[in-house]
Amino acid sequence: MEIDAAREVRTTCPYCGVGCGVLAKVAADGQVSVRGDPDHPANFGRLCSKGSALAETIDLDGRLLHPEIDGRRAGWDEALDRVASTFSQTIAEHGPDSVAFYVSGQLLTEDYYVANKLMKGFVGSANIDTNSRLCMASSVAGHRRAFGSDTVPGTYEDLELADLIVLVGSNLAWCHPVLYQRIAAAREKRPEMKIVLVDPRRTMTADIADMHLAIAPDGDVALFTGLLAYLGQHNALDRAYVTERTTGFGQALLAASTLDLAGVAEATGLSEDELGRFYSLFARTEKTVTVYSQGVNQSSSGTDKVNAIINCHLATGRIGKPGAGPFSVTGQPNAMGGREVGGMANMLAAHMEIENPAHRARVRRFWNAPALAEQPGLKAVDMFKAVADGRIKALWIMATNPVDSMPDADAVEAAIKACPFVVVSDVLASTDTVRHAHVRLPATAWGEKDGTVTNSERRISRQRAFLPAPGEARPDWWIVAEVARLMGFGQGFAHVTPAQIFAEHAALSAYENDGARDFDIGAYAGIEAEEYDALAPFQWPEKDGQAARSPSTRFFANGNFYTPDGKARFIPIRPVAETRTDEKFSLILNTGRVRDHWHTMTRTGKSPRLSQHIAEPFAEIHPADAQHFGIGDADIVRISSPRGEVLVRALVTSRQRQGSLFAPMHWTDQFAAKGRLDALTASLTDPVSGQPALKHVAVRIERFAAKAFGFAVMRQRPAPVAATYWAVAKCRGGWRVELAFADDDIDWAGFAAALFGASPDMLAYHDRDAGQHRIAAFDGERLAGALFVAPGPVAVSRGWAAEQLEETHAGQRERFRIVAGRAGAERPDAGATVCSCFSVGANQIAAAVAAGCTSVASIGETLKAGTNCGSCRAEIRAIIEARRVQAAE
Ligand SMILES: Nc1nc2c(c(=O)[nH]1)N[C@H]1C(S)=C(S)[C@@H](COP(=O)(O)OP(=O)(O)OC[C@H]3O[C@@H](n4cnc5c(=O)[nH]c(N)nc54)[C@H](O)[C@@H]3O)O[C@H]1N2
Ligand SMILES: Nc1nc2c(c(=O)[nH]1)N[C@H]1C(S)=C(S)[C@@H](COP(=O)(O)OP(=O)(O)OC[C@H]3O[C@@H](n4cnc5c(=O)[nH]c(N)nc54)[C@H](O)[C@@H]3O)O[C@H]1N2
Ligand code: SF4
Ligand SMILES: [Mo]
């Protein structure tokens, strides 16, 4: 591939489902820079902290650059042949259902399309499922129950037009930051706009909320059935819409009326007053959008939560109208594209249904498929159970890391280890999943591959390559198509470009589609390479012959649902009380995300900037619970469930609900001693969608009685660390490590040498009685590493210590200052990073507040913090607030 240094390439961010446009540029010296695409309708030039730091994540460190078989390097021919022949042989011996693909919402549509086509049309099994099962399955099932199709009715613009936004189980400020900023900007223009947040925790998203409902875990069904009953009682229905466009209202209302207000209050943990205020606000605000995400989907009642929300929108006719509608926001960059190609085990391509014989016949005809799957395949949790019990004998994992992200992950890991044949296509050589693969296939990464993704508002955008494919890495679609050819299915996989795959996908969406199917992009059925290269972002549907490319589209304002009678279906839902905790496991573990990390950290873990915001695994615990369990702030705690355990740092905070813990999903064996959170979660799933209940797990917590704590910085990434607790994070000059030890009878100099190499040039300070040890090693004038040990959590400034790796230390005075372990008086400690764009710490912001800055804007003027991507503005406001409270006390 030719690199044109002067040219900016228009592409799409590979992180979240907001789907922001990115302009990427490669300078003559190879340096990559990115900025937001001002013309992209998802972000109009904005990027969040993760998008802004993309250039820090594309180095070749740790990349898988050649195919490998049983741990040795192999050529593509041999590797592809091994995959094709083993799959063919397994199918011949044990039937098509003895093999499976586990794929990902991070594949491009073209990759996804061919993987699905191979399994469902040619292998003849529907055993292809995706990590979207852990993510969007409940929304898909809820949409299909209510609308007869998996349709997201609204657009991002609705968030700006709404008078009320209800955010349910969504930490938008951290997980969809650019959407959050669009809302914040709209609210600044129209301060009368109201925002309600429904989340058991007081997250940073609460910063713009007028009302935070700290709901009891899984109280959502009660909250929204209670709302439907309220709307009925208070004459707040759109009776014409209900009568003409829907069916089943009476039964839904009856079911929703099981609980009276006091009952709803009990089930939700909210006061009747809070409920009354929320209900009346909803009832009187015509332009209401309800945005929901994993606090809704990842639940044993996930699909019911979705339908309880949709019921309220149908009852008020608030759907598909400017500024009104239910809005499920997608997580992954191509979660939506995966749904379009039918990547889930219970769907067929182009929003057709595997259980519908007419749909099967149509897809068979279109693909000229020799063996179209006749019935749904195994959903993710069941798929790994089938791997465990030997029903599945050959498994191909693409672009996902199930050893870290599947519930009951230790059991999933054991199943993968025991599986006779495991293929993993990934961009990295070493992840917790890749390590168990018999065949490792190097895929091209973001920046090297071409294709399309669809964002939360059904907008299809191009990802474009701006870097050459490194080593022997190949695009995922190519890998799958080559294997298909070797399995004897050449005629179905003759494509040689992503454009040809996209054209086929578009043609299938329009094939015999007389308007009975929502997903129709027939306008692109004949797309040629040039048009594909230039393809501008567009929203579906876009039917063949649709002359004007409509700037925005909505569904269902006038009914026309994809059900047999064209009417939407109310789903009768009853709240069910459920207790998962018991005496032994008395706390509820809630899991999720942090601002600057992405999933299993395979990309964000490479960025020093992103790794400074939160540098180790942690669990939030309410102060009363912390006191009850004898846990102090910054203690190391062991959290266990009947399935496994983790060791993480305790963060005592009243933002957390009493009785619950919150921990992020990101840390893996690559970054921490025992941080794989999904070792704790259970394989309990929603009965309709099969989505696991990842936010409600019974656990217990205990203080890990560490005899010594440590913190170290070093230039090279440390090899295995001999400490009970460790967590590594990248920093600008190298790496930083948090440590805790079960024992303090340790030769600290030896430990330091193992961590960052023995050096003749070492400086040490030991106070054995106080348990304090500090050791620094130098390599010429540069610091090679420094270790700080204390009997309690180490108080040294992390930012300052990391900075020492980048400085020269010629004089004894500077060197001694390191073992003194605190910043020199002339260099105050910046504190934990808040603004990752400009590396501004919490202490700097607090100092600026003390010096008179009283607004986010004035902090921006003084320190620049919050003025680039804006992802940290909520945290800055929280620091200002905290100072204000302190001052008032
Ligand atoms: N920074 C960052 N952004 C991301 C990602 C990432 O890894 N990092 N991943 C992307 C992906 S794939 C996804 S799916 C999205 C997820 O985006 P979100 O769904 O916004 O993120 P989560 O943190 O998983 O969960 C959201 C909230 O649900 C709350 N919650 C838990 N239980 C309940 C409950 O019973 N009821 C209610 N109402 N709320 C509850 C949690 O406290 C949490 O704050 O983020 C996307 N964006
Ligand atoms: N406890 C708990 N568990 C969860 C969740 C939770 O909230 N709580 N959330 C769930 C959700 S919503 C999601 S979406 C999942 C996410 O979980 P995963 O999908 O397992 O997480 P990722 O780290 O995104 O894994 C992507 C993998 O693909 C590789 N990769 C990146 N680009 C490419 C490419 O172009 N081609 C190929 N072949 N490989 C590539 C990366 O190196 C990485 O190994 O986690 C789920 N698990
Ligand atoms: S909000 Fe951030 S992570 Fe999501 S697409 Fe936009 S820049 Fe990427
Ligand atoms: Mo997700």
Short mmCIF file of C-alpha atoms in Angstrom, two decimals, residues 24 41 58 61 66 130 177 247 283 311 329 333 335 337 383 416-417 430 469 550 605 609 799 823 884:
data_model
loop_
_atom_site.label_atom_id
_atom_site.label_comp_id
_atom_site.label_asym_id
_atom_site.label_seq_id
_atom_site.Cartn_x
_atom_site.Cartn_y
_atom_site.Cartn_z
CA ALA A 24 -5.85 9.96 10.22
CA PRO A 41 -22.60 13.36 11.33
CA ILE A 58 -1.09 1.31 16.67
CA ASP A 61 4.56 -4.15 19.93
CA HIS A 66 2.84 -14.62 11.17
CA THR A 130 -20.84 -13.44 18.88
CA PRO A 177 -18.61 10.19 25.58
CA THR A 247 -52.05 -4.62 20.06
CA ALA A 283 -46.04 11.76 31.81
CA ASN A 311 -44.28 -0.35 26.36
CA VAL A 329 -27.18 2.48 22.28
CA PRO A 333 -18.14 -0.22 16.79
CA ALA A 335 -22.50 -4.33 17.01
CA GLY A 337 -23.43 -4.34 11.50
CA MET A 383 -21.74 -22.83 22.97
CA ILE A 416 -11.06 -23.99 25.44
CA LYS A 417 -7.97 -25.75 26.82
CA SER A 430 -0.38 -12.95 23.43
CA ALA A 469 -0.45 -4.57 6.60
CA SER A 550 -32.15 11.13 3.10
CA GLY A 605 -3.26 -0.82 27.56
CA ARG A 609 -2.02 8.54 28.40
CA GLY A 799 2.97 10.65 38.40
CA ALA A 823 8.48 15.11 44.85
CA ARG A 884 -17.10 23.77 47.55
#
